[in-house]
Coordinates of C-alpha atoms in Angstrom, one line a residue:
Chain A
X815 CA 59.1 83.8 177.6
X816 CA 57.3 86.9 176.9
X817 CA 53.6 87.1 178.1
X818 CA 50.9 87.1 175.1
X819 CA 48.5 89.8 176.5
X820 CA 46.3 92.1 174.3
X821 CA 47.9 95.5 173.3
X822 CA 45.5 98.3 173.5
X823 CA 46.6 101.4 171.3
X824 CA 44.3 104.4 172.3
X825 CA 44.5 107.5 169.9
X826 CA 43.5 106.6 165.7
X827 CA 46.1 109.1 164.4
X828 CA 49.1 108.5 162.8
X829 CA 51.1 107.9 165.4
X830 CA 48.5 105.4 166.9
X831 CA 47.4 103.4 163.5
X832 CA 51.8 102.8 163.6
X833 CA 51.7 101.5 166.8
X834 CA 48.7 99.3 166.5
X835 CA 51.0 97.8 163.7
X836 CA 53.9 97.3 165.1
X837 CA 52.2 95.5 168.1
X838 CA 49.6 93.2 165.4
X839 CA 53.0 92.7 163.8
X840 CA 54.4 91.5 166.8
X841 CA 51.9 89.1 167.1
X842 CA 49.6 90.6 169.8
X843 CA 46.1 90.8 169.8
X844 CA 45.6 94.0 169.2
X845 CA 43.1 97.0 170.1
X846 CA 42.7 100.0 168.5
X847 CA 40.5 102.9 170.1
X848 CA 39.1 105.6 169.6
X849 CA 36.2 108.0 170.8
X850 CA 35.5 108.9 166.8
X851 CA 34.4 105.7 165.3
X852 CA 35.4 107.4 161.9
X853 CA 38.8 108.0 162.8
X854 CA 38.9 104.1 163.9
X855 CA 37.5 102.7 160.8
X856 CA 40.2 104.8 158.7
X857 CA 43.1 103.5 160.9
X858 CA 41.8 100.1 160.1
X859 CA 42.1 101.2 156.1
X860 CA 45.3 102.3 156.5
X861 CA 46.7 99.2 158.2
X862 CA 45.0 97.1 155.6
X863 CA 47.2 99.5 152.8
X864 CA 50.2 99.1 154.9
X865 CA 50.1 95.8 154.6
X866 CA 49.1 95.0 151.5
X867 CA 51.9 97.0 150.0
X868 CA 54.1 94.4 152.0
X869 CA 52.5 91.9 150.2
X870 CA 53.2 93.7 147.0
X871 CA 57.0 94.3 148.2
X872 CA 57.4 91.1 148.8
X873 CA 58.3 91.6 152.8
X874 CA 54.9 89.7 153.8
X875 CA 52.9 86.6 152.3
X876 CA 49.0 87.4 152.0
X877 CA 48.3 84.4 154.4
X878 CA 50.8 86.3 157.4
X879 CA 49.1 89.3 156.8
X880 CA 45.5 87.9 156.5
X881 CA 46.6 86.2 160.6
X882 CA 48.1 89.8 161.1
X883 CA 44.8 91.3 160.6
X884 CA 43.0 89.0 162.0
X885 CA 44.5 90.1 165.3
X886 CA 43.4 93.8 165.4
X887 CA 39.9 95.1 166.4
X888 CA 38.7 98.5 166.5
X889 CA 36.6 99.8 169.5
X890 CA 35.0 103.3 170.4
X891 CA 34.1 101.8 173.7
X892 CA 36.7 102.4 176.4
X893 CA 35.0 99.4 178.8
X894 CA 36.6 97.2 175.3
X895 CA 40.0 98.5 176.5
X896 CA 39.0 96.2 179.9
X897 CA 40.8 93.2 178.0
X898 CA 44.3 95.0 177.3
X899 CA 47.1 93.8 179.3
X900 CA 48.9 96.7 178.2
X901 CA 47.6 100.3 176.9
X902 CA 50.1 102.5 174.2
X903 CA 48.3 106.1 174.7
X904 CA 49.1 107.7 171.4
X905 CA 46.5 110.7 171.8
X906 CA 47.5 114.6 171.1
X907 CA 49.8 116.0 173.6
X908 CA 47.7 117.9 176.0
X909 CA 48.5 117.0 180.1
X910 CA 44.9 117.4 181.0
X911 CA 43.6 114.9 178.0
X912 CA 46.0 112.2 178.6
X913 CA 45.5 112.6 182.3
X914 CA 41.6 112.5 182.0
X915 CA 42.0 109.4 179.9
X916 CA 44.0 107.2 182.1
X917 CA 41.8 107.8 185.2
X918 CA 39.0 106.5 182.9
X919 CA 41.3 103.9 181.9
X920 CA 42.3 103.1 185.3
X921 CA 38.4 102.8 186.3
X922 CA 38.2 100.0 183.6
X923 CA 41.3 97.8 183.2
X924 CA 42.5 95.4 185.8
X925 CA 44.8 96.2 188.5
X926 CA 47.8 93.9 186.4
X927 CA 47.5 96.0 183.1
X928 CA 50.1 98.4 182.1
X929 CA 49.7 101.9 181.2
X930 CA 52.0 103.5 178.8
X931 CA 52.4 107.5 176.8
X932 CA 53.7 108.1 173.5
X933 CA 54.2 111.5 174.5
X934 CA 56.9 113.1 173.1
X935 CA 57.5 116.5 175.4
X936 CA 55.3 115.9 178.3
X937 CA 56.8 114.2 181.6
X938 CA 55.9 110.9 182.4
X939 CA 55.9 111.4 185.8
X940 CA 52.9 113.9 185.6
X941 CA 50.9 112.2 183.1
X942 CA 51.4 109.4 185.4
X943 CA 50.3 111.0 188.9
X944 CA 47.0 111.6 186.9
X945 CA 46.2 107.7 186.4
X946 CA 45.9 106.1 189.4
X947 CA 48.6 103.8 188.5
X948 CA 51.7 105.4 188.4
X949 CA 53.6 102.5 189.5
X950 CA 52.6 100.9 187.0
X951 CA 52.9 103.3 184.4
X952 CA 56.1 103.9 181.3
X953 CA 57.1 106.1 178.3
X954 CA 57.2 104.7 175.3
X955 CA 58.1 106.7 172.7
X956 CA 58.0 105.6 169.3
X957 CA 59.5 107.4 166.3
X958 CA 57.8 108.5 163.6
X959 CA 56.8 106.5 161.4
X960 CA 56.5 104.2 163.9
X961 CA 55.4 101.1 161.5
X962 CA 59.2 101.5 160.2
X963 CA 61.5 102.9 163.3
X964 CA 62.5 100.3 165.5
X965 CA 63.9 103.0 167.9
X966 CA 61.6 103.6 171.4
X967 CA 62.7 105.7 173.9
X968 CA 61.6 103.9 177.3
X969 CA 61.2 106.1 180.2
X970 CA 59.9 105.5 184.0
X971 CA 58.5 107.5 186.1
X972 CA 59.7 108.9 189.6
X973 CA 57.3 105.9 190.6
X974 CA 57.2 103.2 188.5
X975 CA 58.0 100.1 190.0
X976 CA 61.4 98.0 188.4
X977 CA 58.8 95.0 187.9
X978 CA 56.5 97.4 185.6
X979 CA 59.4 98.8 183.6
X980 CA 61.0 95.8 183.1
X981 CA 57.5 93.9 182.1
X982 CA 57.2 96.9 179.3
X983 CA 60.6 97.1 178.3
X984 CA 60.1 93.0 177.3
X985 CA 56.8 93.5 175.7
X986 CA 58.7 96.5 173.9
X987 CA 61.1 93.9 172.6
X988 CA 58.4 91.3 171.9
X989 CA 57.0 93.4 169.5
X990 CA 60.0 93.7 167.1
X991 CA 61.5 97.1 168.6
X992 CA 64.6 98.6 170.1
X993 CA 64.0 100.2 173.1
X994 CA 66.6 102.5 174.9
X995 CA 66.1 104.1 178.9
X996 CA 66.4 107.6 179.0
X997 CA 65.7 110.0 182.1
X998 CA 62.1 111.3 182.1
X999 CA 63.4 114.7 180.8
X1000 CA 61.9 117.2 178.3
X1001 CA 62.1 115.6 174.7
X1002 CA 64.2 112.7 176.2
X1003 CA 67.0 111.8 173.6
X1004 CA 65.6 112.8 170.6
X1005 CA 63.4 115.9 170.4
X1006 CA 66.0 117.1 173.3
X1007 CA 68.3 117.1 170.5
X1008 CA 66.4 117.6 167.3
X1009 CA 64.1 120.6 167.9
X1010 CA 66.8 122.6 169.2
X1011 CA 68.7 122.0 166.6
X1012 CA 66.8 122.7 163.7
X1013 CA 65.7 126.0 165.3
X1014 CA 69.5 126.9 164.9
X1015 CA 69.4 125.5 161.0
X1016 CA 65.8 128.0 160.9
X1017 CA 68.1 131.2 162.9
X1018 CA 70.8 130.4 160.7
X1019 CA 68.5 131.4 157.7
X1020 CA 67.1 134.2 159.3
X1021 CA 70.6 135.5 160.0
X1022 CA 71.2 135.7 156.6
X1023 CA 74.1 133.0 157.1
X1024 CA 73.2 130.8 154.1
X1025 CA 70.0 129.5 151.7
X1026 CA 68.1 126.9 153.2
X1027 CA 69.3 124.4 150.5
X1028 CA 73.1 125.3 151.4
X1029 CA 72.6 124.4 154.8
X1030 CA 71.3 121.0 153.7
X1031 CA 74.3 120.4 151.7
X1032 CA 76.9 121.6 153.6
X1033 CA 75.4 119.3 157.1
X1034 CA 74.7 116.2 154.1
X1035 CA 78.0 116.8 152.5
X1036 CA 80.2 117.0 155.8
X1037 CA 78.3 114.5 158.0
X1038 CA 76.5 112.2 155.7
X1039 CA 73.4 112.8 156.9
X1040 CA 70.6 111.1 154.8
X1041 CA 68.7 114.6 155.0
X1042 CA 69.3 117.8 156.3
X1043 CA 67.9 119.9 158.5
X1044 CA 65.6 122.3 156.6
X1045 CA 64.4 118.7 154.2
X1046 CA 63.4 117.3 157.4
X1047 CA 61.7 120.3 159.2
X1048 CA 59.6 120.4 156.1
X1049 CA 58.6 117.0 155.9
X1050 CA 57.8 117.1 159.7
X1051 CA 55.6 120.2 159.0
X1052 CA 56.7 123.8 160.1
X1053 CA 53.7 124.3 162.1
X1054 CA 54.5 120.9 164.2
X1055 CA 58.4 122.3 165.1
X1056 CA 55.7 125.0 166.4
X1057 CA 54.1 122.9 168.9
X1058 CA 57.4 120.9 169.4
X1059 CA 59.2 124.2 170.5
X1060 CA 56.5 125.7 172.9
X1061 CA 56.2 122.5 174.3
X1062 CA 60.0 122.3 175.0
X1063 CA 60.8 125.8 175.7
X1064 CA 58.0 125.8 177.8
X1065 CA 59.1 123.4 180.3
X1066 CA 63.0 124.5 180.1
X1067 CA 63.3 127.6 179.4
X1068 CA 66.7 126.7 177.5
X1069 CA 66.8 129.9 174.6
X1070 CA 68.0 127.2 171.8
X1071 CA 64.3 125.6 171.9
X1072 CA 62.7 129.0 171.6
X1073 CA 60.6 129.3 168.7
X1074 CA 62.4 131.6 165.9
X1075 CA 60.3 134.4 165.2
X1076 CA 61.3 132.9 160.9
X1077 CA 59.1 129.7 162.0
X1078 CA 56.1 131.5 163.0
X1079 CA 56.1 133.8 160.2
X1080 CA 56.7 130.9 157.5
X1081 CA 53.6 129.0 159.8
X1082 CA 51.4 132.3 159.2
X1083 CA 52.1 132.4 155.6
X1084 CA 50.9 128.7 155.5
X1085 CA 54.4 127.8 154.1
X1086 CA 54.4 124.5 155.9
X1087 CA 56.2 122.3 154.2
X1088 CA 55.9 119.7 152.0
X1089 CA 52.1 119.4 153.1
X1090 CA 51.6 122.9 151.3
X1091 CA 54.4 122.4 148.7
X1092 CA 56.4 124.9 150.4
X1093 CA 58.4 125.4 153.5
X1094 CA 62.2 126.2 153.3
X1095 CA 61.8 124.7 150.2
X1096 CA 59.8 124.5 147.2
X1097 CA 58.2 121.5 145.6
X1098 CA 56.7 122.9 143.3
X1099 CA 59.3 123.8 141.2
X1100 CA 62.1 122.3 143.4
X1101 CA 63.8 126.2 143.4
X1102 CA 65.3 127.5 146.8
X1103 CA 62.9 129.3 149.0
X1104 CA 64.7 132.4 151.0
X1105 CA 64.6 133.4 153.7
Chain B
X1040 CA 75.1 120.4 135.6
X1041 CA 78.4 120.9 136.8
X1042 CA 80.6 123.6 134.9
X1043 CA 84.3 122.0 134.0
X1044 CA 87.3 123.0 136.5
X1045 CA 88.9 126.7 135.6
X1046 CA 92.6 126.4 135.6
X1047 CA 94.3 127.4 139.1
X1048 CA 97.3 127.5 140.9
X1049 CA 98.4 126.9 144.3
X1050 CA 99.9 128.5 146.9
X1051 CA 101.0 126.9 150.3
X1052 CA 102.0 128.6 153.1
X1053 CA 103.0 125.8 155.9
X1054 CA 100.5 123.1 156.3
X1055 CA 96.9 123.3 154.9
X1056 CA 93.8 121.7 157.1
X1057 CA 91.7 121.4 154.0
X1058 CA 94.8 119.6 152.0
X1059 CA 97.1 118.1 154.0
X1060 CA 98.0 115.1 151.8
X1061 CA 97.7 114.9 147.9
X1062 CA 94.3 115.6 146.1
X1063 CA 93.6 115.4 142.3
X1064 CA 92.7 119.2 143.0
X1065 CA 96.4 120.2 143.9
X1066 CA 97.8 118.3 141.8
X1067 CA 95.9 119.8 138.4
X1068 CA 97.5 122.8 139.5
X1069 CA 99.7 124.6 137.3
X1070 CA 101.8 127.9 137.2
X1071 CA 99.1 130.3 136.1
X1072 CA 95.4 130.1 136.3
X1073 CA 92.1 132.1 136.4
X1074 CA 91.9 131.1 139.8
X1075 CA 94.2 131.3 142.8
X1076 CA 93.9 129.1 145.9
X1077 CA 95.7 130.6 149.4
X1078 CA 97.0 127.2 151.3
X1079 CA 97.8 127.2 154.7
X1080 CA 98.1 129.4 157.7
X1081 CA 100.1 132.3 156.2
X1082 CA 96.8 132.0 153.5
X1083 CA 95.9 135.4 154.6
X1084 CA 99.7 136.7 154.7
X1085 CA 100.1 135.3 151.3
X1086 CA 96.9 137.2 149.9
X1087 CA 98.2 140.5 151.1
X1088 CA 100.9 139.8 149.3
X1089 CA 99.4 138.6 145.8
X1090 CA 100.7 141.1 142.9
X1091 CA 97.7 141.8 140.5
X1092 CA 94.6 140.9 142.5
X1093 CA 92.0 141.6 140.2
X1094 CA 93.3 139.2 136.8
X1095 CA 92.1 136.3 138.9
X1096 CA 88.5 135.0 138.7
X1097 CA 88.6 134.1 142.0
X1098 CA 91.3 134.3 145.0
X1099 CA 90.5 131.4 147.1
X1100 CA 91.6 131.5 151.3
X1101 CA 92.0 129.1 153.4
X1102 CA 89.8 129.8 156.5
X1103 CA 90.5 128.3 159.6
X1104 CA 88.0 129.8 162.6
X1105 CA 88.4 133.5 161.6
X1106 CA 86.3 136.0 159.5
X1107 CA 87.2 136.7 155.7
X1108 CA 86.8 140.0 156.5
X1109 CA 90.1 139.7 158.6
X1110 CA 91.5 139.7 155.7
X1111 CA 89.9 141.3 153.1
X1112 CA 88.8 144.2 155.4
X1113 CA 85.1 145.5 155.5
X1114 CA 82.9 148.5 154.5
X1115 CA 79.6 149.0 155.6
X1116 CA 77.8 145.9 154.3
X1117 CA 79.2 146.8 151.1
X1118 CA 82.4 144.2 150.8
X1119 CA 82.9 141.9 148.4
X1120 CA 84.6 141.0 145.2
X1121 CA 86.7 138.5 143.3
X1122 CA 88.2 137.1 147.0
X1123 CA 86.3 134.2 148.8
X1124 CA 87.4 132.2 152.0
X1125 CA 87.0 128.4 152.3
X1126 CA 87.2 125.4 154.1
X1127 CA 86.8 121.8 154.1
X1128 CA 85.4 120.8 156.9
X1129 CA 87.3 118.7 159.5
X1130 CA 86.6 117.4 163.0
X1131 CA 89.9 117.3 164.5
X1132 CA 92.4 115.3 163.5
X1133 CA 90.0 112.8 161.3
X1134 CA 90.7 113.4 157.8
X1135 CA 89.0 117.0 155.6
X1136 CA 85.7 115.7 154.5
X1137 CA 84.8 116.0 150.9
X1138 CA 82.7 118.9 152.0
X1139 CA 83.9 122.8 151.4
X1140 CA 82.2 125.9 152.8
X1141 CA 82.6 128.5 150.2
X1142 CA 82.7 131.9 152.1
X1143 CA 81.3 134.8 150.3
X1144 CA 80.6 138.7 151.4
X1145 CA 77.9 140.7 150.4
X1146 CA 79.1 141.8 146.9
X1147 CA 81.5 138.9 145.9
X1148 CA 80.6 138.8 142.2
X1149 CA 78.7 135.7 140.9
X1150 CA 81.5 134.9 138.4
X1151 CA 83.6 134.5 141.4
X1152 CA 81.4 132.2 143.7
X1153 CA 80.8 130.0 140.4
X1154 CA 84.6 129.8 139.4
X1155 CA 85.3 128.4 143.1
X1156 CA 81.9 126.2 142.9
X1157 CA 83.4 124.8 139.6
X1158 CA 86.8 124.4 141.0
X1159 CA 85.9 121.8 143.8
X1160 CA 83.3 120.0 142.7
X1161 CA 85.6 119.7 139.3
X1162 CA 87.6 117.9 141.2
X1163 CA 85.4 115.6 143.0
X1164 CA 84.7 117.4 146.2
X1165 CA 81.0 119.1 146.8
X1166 CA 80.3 122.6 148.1
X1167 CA 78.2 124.9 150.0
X1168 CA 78.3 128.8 149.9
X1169 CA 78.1 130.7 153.1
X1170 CA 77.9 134.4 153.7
X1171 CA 81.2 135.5 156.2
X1172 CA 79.8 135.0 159.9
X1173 CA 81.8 132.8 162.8
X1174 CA 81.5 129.1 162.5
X1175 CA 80.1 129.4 159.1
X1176 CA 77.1 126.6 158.3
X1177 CA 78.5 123.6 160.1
X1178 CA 80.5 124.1 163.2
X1179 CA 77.6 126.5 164.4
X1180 CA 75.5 124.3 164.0
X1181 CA 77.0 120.9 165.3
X1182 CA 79.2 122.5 168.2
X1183 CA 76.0 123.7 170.4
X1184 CA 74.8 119.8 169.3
X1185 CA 77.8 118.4 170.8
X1186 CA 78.0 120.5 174.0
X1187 CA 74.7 120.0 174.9
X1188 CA 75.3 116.4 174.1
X1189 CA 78.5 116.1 176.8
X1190 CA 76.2 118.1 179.0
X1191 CA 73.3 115.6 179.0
X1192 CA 75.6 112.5 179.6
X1193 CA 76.8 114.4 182.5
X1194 CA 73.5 114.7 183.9
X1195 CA 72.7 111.1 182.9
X1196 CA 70.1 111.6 180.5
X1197 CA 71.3 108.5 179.3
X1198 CA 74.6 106.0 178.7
X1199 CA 76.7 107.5 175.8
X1200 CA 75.8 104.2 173.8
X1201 CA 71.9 104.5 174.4
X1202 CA 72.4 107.8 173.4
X1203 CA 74.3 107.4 170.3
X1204 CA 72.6 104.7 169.3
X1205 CA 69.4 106.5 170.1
X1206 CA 70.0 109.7 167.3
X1207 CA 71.5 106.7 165.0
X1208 CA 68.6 104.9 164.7
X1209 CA 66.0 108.0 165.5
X1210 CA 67.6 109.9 162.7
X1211 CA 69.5 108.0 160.6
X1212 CA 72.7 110.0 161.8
X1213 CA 76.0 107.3 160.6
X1214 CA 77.7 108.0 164.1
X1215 CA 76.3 109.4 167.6
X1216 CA 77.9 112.4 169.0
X1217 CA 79.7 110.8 171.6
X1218 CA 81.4 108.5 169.3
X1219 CA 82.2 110.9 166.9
X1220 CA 84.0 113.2 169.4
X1221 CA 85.8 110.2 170.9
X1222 CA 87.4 109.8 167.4
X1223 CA 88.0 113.3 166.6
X1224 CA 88.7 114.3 169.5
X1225 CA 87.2 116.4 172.2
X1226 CA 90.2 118.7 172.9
X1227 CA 89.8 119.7 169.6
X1228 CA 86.3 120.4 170.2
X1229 CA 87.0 122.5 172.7
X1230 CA 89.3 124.4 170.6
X1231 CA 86.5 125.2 167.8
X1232 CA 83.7 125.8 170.3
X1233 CA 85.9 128.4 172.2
X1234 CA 87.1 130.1 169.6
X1235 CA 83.4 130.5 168.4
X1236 CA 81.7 131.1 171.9
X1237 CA 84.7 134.1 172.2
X1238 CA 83.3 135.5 168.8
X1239 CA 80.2 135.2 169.4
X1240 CA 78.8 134.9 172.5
X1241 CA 76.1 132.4 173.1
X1242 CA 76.3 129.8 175.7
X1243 CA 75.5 127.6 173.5
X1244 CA 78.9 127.1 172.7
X1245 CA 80.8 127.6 176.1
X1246 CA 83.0 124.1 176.1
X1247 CA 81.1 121.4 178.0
X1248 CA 82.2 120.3 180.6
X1249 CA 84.2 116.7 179.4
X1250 CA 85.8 119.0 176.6
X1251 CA 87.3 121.2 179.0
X1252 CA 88.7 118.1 181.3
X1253 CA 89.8 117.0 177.7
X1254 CA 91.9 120.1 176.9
X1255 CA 93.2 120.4 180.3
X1256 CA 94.8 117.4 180.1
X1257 CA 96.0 117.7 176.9
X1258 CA 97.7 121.0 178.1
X1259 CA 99.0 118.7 181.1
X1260 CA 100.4 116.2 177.8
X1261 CA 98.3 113.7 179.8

């Protein structure tokens, strides 16, 4: 039987709001920080929308979401995070931030309480030597959006115990996800895979090879992909494949995670993506963007 | 909106990769046609030998991992004119997809690239158009994808079903890589990647590792 501990989510973005629902969801108390009370009080509004358009979809009754809710609190106050049995960091993806917030963590949770990073790129094992618990400490890396991808990629460190791994890896299952163990390597499965690749769809336009909106139909039309690869770098955001290659290339050197000097230009321009109407593409008038 | 099929003809010079059994398209072939289409490996002998060239809308041939320029020949940037390549693309031995990579060069003339656009999707297939470089759209991009993917189970990143199953549920891909080269095969993979590291030179697409064990032992007729 899984143990019903409270699940502390620390970081009010996107990524954390997702998490925060997925472990409400899983029927976990839930606790939601954050040092900007603003930022805490918006997740909170944005879980209460999630929700109610399950309600409205017919995926939830009002009366599950109304216990759902009634299992998530908001804090600003770290000593609040004292009560988590378990602690999803879902901050931005800076080493000396995440380390400076699990040693303050670590100062007020009890010894028993696991701590966990979202982080995408960074290694586990070095967040970890900055907690003062790195036996005790996983990846868990959720996809985005998290409140709909069951995938996590579950990761220990050099010195995480078994016993800690496999107490997250069933609270990772209690809450309605799928994890799967990958190496503590650079990008694990996914952004391993992902950013190099699209950087090869954004050369491959900037070698004049084809239009952004061939290269979508050709990898659609030949390997049924649901999107392709310039559709998704837009709706990721251009000037997120930014971060995501310096944060890979920086820690592998491999040439194929490199940022394309295309990318930076198209970031400069403030042709983002969809969340400027244009990136490889335009949605403005749907017509192809060139490179 | 999709322009009606021109009329074409067909013809096959030993076995085609794109049409190896019957299709609706080679089938609506007749004797003449505003559009040719080169089948098979002698594709390329078979243009140089085509009488009257420039009647047709648009000479179609059948590409397998070389350059259109190979046979067309090329002059300083400025190539290009009723003659495109194409391909459907195929992984191995599993059957053509419905996808074809239209191969253009740098003055092919509109009227041609749209006569081969109409003349595929006409017949139920879809199409992309890619200017004449190695590998065109798709195998440069999945083959470095699939190397690096054989090269990260060897270094046990993860199992080959955690990591399938990882990029199917991450990214909505139908099939993991090391499923899909299992069925395709990864000899053949080593044959596409080779043939494109050779032309162009990134080692990105050296064969991994397990592809070369693959093709070895198919050389052994393990």
């Amino acid at each position: 039987m899984t143990e019903k501990i409270t699940i502390g989510v620390a970081g009010a973005g996107t990524m954390g709001t997702g998490i925060a629902i997925v472990a409400a969801r899983g029927g976990f108390p839930t606790l939601l920080f954050d040092l900007d009370p603003a930022r805490v009080e918006a997740a909170l509004g944005q879980m209460r929308a999630f929700f109610g358009k399950s309600v409205q979809r017919g995926k939830l009754t009002q009366a599950e979401v109304d216990e759902i809710l009634s299992r998530v609190r908001g804090t600003s106050t770290l000593d609040d995070m004292a009560a988590c049995g378990l602690v999803i960091e879902a901050i931005f993806e800076e080493l000396d931030a995440k380390g400076q917030l699990f040693s303050a963590l670590n100062g007020v949770c009890p010894p028993e309480t696991l701590f966990a990073s979202n982080t995408s790129t960074l290694s586990i094992t070095e967040i970890a030597a900055r907690s003062g618990r790195d036996d005790r400490f996983v990846g868990m890396h959720f996809c985005l959006p998290a409140q709909l991808m069951k995938l996590v990629e579950m990761s220990p460190g050099l010195n995480t115990s078994d016993e800690s791994f496999a107490r997250a890896w069933a609270l990772c299952e209690a809450m309605g996800q799928r994890p799967v163990k990958t190496q503590d390597a650079p990008g694990f499965i996914l952004n391993a895979f992902l950013v190099p690749f699209n950087n090869d769809a954004i050369r491959l336009v900037e070698q004049g090879v084809a239009e952004p909106a061939e290269i979508d139909a050709a990898i659609k039309g030949a390997l049924g992909y649901a999107m392709g690869p310039m559709e998704l770098l837009d709706l990721v955001g251009l000037d997120t494949q930014v971060l995501l290659c310096e944060a890979l290339h920086g820690v592998t050197h491999e040439p194929r995670a490199a940022c394309p000097p295309l990318l930076r230009r198209m970031v400069a321009a403030r042709r983002l993506g969809r969340k400027t109407q244009r990136g490889f593409l335009d949605y403005q008038t749907s017509a192809i963007f060139g490179a | 909106m999709s322009h009606p099929a021109p009329s074409h003809r067909v013809i096959a010079s030993g076995t085609s990769r794109s049409f190896p059994i019957a299709h609706p398209l080679l089938e609506a072939a007749g004797e003449t046609g505003i559009v040719v289409l080169l089948l098979g490996p002698g594709a390329g002998r078979a243009f140089a030998a085509l009488a009257d060239k420039a009647r047709y809308t648009a000479i179609l041939i059948e590409l397998g991992t070389e350059c259109l320029g190979v046979h067309t020949g090329e002059s300083r940037g400025e190539e290009g004119a009723n003659v495109l390549g194409f391909a459907r693309f195929r992984l191995g031995e599993a059957p053509p997809s419905d996808l074809v990579e239209i191969v253009r060069q740098p003055k092919t003339t509109p009227e041609a690239i749209a006569a081969a656009r109409a003349l595929f999707t006409g017949h139920g297939l879809k199409t992309a158009v890619c200017a004449d470089f190695p590998g065109r759209i798709i195998d440069r991009l999945v083959r470095p994808y699939y190397n690096a993917a054989l090269g990260k189970l060897d270094a046990g990143l993860a199992t080959a079903d955690d990591m399938d199953l990882t990029l199917r549920l991450g990214l909505g891909y139908p099939e993991g890589p090391i499923a899909l080269l299992e069925r395709t095969g990864l000899a053949a993979h080593h044959d596409v990647t080779s043939a494109l590291h050779e032309a162009l030179g990134d080692p990105a697409y050296a064969p991994a590792r397990r592809a070369q064990v693959a093709k070895a032992r198919q050389l052994k007729g393990a």
